[in-house]
Coordinates of C-alpha atoms and ligand atoms in Angstrom, one line a residue:
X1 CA 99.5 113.0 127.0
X2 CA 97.9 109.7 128.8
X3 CA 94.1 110.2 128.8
X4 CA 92.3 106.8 128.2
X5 CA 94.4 104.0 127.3
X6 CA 93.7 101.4 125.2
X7 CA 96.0 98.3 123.9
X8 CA 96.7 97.7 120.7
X9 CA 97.8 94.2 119.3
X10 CA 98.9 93.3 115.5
X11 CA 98.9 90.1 114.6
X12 CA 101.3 89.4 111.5
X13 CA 102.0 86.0 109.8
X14 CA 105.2 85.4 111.5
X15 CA 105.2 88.6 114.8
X16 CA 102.5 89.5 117.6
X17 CA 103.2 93.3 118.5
X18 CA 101.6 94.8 121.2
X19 CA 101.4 97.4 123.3
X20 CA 99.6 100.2 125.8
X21 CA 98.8 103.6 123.8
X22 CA 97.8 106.7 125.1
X23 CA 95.1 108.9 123.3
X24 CA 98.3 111.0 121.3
X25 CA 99.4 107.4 120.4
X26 CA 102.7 107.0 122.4
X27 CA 103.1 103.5 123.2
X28 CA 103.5 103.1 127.0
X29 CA 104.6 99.4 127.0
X30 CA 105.3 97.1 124.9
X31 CA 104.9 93.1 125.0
X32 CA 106.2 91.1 121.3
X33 CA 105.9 87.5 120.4
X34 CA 105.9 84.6 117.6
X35 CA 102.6 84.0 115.8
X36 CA 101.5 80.3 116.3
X37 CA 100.8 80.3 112.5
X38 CA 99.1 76.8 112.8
X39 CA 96.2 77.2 115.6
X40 CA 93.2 79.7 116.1
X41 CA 93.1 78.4 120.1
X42 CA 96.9 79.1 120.3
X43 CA 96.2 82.1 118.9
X44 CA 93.7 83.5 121.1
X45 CA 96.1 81.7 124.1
X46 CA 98.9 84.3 122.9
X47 CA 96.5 87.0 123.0
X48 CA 95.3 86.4 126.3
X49 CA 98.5 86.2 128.0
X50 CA 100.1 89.5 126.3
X51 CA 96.8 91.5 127.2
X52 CA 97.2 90.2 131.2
X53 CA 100.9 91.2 131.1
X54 CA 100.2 94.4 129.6
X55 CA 97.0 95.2 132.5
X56 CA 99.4 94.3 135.3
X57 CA 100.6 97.8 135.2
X58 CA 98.4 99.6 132.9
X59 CA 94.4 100.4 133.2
X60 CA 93.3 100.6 129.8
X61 CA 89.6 100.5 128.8
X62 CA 89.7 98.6 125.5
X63 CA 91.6 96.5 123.1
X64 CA 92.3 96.6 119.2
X65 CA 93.9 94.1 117.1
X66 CA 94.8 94.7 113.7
X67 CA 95.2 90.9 112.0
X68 CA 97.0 90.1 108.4
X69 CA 93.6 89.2 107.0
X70 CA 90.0 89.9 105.6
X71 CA 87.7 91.4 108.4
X72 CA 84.2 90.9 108.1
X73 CA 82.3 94.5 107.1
X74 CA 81.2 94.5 111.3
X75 CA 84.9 93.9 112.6
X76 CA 83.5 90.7 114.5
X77 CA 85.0 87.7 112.3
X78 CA 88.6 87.3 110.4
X79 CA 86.7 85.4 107.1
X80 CA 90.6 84.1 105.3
X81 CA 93.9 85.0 106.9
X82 CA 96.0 83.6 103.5
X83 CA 99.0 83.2 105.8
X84 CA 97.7 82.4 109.1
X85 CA 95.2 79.7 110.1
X86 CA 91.7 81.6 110.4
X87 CA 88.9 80.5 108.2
X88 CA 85.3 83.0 109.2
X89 CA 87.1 83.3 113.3
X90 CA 85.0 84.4 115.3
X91 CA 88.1 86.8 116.7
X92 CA 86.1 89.7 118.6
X93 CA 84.2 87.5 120.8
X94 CA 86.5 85.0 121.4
X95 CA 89.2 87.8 122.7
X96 CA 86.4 89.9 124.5
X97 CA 85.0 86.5 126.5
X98 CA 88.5 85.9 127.5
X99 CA 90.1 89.3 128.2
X100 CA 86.3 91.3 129.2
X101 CA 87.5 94.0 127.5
X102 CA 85.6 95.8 124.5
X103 CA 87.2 94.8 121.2
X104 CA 87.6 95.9 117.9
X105 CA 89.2 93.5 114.8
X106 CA 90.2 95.6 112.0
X107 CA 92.8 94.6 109.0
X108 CA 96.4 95.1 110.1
X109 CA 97.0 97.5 107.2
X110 CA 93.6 99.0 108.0
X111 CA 94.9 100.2 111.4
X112 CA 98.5 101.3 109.9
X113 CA 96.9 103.5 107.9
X114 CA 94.3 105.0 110.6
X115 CA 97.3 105.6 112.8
X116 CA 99.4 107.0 110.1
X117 CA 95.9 109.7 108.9
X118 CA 95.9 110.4 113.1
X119 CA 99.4 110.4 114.2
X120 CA 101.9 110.0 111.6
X121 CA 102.7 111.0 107.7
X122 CA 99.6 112.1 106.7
X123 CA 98.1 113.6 109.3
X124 CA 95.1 116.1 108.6
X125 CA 95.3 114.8 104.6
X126 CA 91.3 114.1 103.6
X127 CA 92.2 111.5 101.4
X128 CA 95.4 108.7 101.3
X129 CA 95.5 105.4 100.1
X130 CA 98.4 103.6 102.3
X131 CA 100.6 100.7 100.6
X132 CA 102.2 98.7 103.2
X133 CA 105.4 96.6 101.3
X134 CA 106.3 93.8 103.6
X135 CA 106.3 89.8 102.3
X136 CA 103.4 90.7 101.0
X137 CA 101.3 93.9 100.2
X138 CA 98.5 95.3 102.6
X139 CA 96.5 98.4 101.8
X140 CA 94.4 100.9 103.3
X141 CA 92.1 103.5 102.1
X142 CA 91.1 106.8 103.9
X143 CA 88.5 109.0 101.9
X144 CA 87.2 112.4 103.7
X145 CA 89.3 111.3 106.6
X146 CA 87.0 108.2 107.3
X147 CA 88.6 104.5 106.8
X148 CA 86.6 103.1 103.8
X149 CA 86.5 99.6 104.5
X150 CA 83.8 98.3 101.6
X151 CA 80.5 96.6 102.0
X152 CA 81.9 93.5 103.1
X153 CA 85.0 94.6 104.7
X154 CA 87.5 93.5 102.5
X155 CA 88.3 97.2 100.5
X156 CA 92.4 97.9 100.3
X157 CA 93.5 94.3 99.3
X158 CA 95.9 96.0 96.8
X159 CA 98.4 93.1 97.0
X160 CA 96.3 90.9 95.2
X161 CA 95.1 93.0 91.7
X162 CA 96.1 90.9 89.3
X163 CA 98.8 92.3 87.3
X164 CA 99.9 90.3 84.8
X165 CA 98.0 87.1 83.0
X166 CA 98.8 83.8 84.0
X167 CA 102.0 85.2 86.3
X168 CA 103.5 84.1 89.2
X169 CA 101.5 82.1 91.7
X170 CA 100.2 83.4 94.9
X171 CA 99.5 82.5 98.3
X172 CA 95.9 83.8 97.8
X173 CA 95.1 80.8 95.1
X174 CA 95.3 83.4 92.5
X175 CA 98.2 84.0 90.0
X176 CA 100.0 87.1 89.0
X177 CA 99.5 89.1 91.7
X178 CA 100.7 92.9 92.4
X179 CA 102.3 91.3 95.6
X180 CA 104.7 88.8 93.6
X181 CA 106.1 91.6 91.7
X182 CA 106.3 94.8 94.1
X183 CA 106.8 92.8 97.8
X184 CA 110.0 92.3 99.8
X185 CA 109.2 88.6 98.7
X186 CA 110.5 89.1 95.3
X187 CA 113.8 90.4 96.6
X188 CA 113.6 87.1 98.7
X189 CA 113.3 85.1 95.3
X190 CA 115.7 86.7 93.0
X191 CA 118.5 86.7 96.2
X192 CA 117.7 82.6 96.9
X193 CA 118.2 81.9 93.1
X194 CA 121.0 84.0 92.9
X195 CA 122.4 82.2 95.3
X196 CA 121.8 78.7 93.9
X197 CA 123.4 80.2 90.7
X198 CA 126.4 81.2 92.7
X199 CA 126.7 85.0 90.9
X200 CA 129.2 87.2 92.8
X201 CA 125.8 88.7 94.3
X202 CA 124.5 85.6 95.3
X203 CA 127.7 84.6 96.9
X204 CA 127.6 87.9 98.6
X205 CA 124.1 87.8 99.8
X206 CA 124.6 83.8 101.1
X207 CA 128.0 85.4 103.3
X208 CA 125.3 87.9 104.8
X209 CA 122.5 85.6 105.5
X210 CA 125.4 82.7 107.3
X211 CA 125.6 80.5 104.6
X212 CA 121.9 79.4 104.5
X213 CA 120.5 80.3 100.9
X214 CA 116.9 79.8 103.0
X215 CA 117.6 82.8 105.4
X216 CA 118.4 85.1 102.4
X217 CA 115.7 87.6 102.8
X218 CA 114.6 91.0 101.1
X219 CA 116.7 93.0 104.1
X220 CA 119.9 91.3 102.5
X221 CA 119.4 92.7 99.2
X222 CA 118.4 95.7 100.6
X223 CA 121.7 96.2 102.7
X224 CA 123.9 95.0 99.0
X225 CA 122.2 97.8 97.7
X226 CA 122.6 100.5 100.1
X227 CA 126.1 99.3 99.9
X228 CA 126.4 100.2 96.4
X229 CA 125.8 96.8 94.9
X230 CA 124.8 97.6 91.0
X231 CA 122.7 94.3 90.6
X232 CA 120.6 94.6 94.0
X233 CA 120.3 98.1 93.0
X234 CA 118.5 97.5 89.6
X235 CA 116.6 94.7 91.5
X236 CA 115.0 97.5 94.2
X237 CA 114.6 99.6 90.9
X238 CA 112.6 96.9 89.2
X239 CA 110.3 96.5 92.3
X240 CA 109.9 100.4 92.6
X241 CA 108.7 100.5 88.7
X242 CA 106.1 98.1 89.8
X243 CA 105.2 99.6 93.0
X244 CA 105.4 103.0 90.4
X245 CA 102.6 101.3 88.0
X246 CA 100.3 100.0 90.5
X247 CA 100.2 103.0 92.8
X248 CA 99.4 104.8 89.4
X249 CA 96.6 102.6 88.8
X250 CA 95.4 102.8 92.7
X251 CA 95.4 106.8 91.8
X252 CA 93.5 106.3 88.2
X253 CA 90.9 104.8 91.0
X254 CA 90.8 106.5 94.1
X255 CA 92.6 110.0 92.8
X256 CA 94.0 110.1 96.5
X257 CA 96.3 113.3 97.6
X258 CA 98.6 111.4 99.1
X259 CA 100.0 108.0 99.1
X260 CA 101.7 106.9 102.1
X261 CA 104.1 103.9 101.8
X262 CA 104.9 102.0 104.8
X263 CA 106.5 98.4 105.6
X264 CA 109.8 97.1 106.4
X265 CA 111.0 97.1 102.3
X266 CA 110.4 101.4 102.9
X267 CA 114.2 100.7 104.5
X268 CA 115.1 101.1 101.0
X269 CA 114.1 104.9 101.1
X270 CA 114.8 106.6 98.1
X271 CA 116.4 103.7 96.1
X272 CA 113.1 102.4 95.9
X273 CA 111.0 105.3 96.0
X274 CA 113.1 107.1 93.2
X275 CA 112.5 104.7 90.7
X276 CA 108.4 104.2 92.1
X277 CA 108.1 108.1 92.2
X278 CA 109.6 108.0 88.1
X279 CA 107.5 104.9 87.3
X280 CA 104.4 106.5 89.1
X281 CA 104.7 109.8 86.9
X282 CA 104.8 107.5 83.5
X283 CA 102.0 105.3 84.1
X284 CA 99.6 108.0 85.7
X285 CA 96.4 108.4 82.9
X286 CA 96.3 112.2 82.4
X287 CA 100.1 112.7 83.3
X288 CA 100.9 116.3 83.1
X289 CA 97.5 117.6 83.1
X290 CA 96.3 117.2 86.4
X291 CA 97.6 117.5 89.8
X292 CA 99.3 114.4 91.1
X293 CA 99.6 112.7 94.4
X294 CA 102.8 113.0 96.3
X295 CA 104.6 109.4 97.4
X296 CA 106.0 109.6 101.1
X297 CA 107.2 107.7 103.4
X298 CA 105.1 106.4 106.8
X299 CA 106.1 108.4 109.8
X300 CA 105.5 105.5 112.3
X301 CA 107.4 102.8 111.3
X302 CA 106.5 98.9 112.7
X303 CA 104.5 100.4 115.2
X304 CA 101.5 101.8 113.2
X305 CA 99.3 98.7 113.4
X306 CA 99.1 98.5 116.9
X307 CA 99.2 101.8 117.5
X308 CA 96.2 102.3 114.8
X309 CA 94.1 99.3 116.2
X310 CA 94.4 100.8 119.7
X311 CA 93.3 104.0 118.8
X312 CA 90.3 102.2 116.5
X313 CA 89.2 100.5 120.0
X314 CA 89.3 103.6 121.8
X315 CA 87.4 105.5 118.9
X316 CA 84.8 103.0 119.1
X317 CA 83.8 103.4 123.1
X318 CA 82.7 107.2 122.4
Ligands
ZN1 ZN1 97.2 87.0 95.6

């Protein structure tokens, strides 16, 4: 299938993916880079260049990005990226001036989720509530197969219910956060501190990362576990029973059919969706007296955000 073909661009915290993608949502091309975290105008410069590489061989007839932050309720301004540089960017008209392409903004996990409902896990599925489990914790909400972004834009910012009192600081300003207790970034901690305490563990996860206890990251724990490591085992475990308790409450709320679970920590698989699926089942109010929502994981791996905010733009032109 080609059809009309739009590009789609997500803009993470640390990665720019991008790519051309047909109206089944293959991606035809692909161009990646750094985010340069620091400057709107260096921003907007990336953009520009990957969306001229990308039209040297491609006609496409509009552009999506999906960016790691709050979208205003008309997908025109990013109003706080918490770990990027925009502050109310005026994103859509900047990138439409420059490229003279019809644009849509939408949230990164926004997007995922729209590509997952049209092309991925969920497909067909009235109503899903994605969890995306990265450094962080985006969300998405699809309710009678329509994205439900809230009146000002800012509906699925699951990572940042607050979870427990006075807990563990956030990048938001706020403390206690779902995100410090069910995101890659708390394998990230508990690894780096292992480390520093030199535990048979920590030795093992400072061997993997080459020597640095800095470049210990989640995906080191992840790999000890799959390995059969008991302690980075019960450390995915103890993220799944939060991920388990917060998708419970996300169901006491939305009462979704489905909830789709994407991100780079969904490497994991069942190791973390075991104990999630167990903790999900304890916490749920009205537990064995009503139906519950299945727990799967996304279909479309790294590529759903671009492949959702293409599809978004293309959406929008009808
Ligand atoms: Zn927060």
């Amino acid at each position: 299938m080609s059809g009309t073909l739009a590009i789609g661009i997500d803009i993470g915290g640390t990665k720019i993916a991008a790519g051309v993608v047909d109206e089944g949502g293959a991606v035809l091309a692909r161009q990646d880079g750094d985010t340069p975290a620091t400057d709107p105008e260096a921003v907007l410069a990336a953009i520009g260049d990957i969306v001229e590489r990308l039209r040297r061989d491609h006609d496409v007839a509009a552009l999506g990005i999906g960016a790691a932050g709050f979208v205003d309720a008309s997908g025109s301004r990013v109003l706080f990226a918490p770990h990027l540089a925009w502050r109310d960017e005026p994103l859509r008209d900047a990138v439409a001036r420059r490229t003279g392409l019809p644009v849509v903004v939408e949230n990164d996990a926004n997007a995922s989720g729209w590509a997952e409902w049209r092309f991925g896990a969920v497909q067909g599925e009235p109503d899903v509530v994605l969890v995306t489990l990265g450094t962080g914790i985006g969300g998405a909400i699809v309710i009678d197969g329509e994205p439900y972004r809230g009146r000002f834009g800012i509906a699925g910012e699951f990572g940042h219910m607050q979870v427990v009192p006075d807990g563990l600081p956030c990048d938001c300003g706020n403390r206690g956060c779902w995100e410090q207790y069910a995101s890659g970034r708390v394998l990230t901690r508990r690894g780096r501190a292992a480390a520093e305490e030199g535990t048979p563990l920590g030795r093992r996860l400072l061997d993997a990362a080459g020597g640095s206890v800095d470049e210990i990251l989640g995906l080191h724990v992840t790999a000890a576990a799959r390995d059969g490591d008991d302690e980075a085992t019960g450390w995915l475990a103890d993220v799944g029973d939060w991920l388990g308790i917060g998708v419970a409450n996300l169901a006491a709320a939305l009462d979704p059919g489905v909830v789709v679970v994407g991100g780079g920590l969904c490497d994991a698989g069942d190791l973390l969706l075991e104990p999630a699926r167990a903790a999900f089942s304890r916490s749920l109010t009205g537990r064995g007296h009503r139906p519950e929502a299945r727990i799967v994981v996304a279909g479309l791996g790294a590529d759903a955000g671009l492949i959702g905010a293409a599809d978004m733009a293309r959406a929008r032109m009808r």
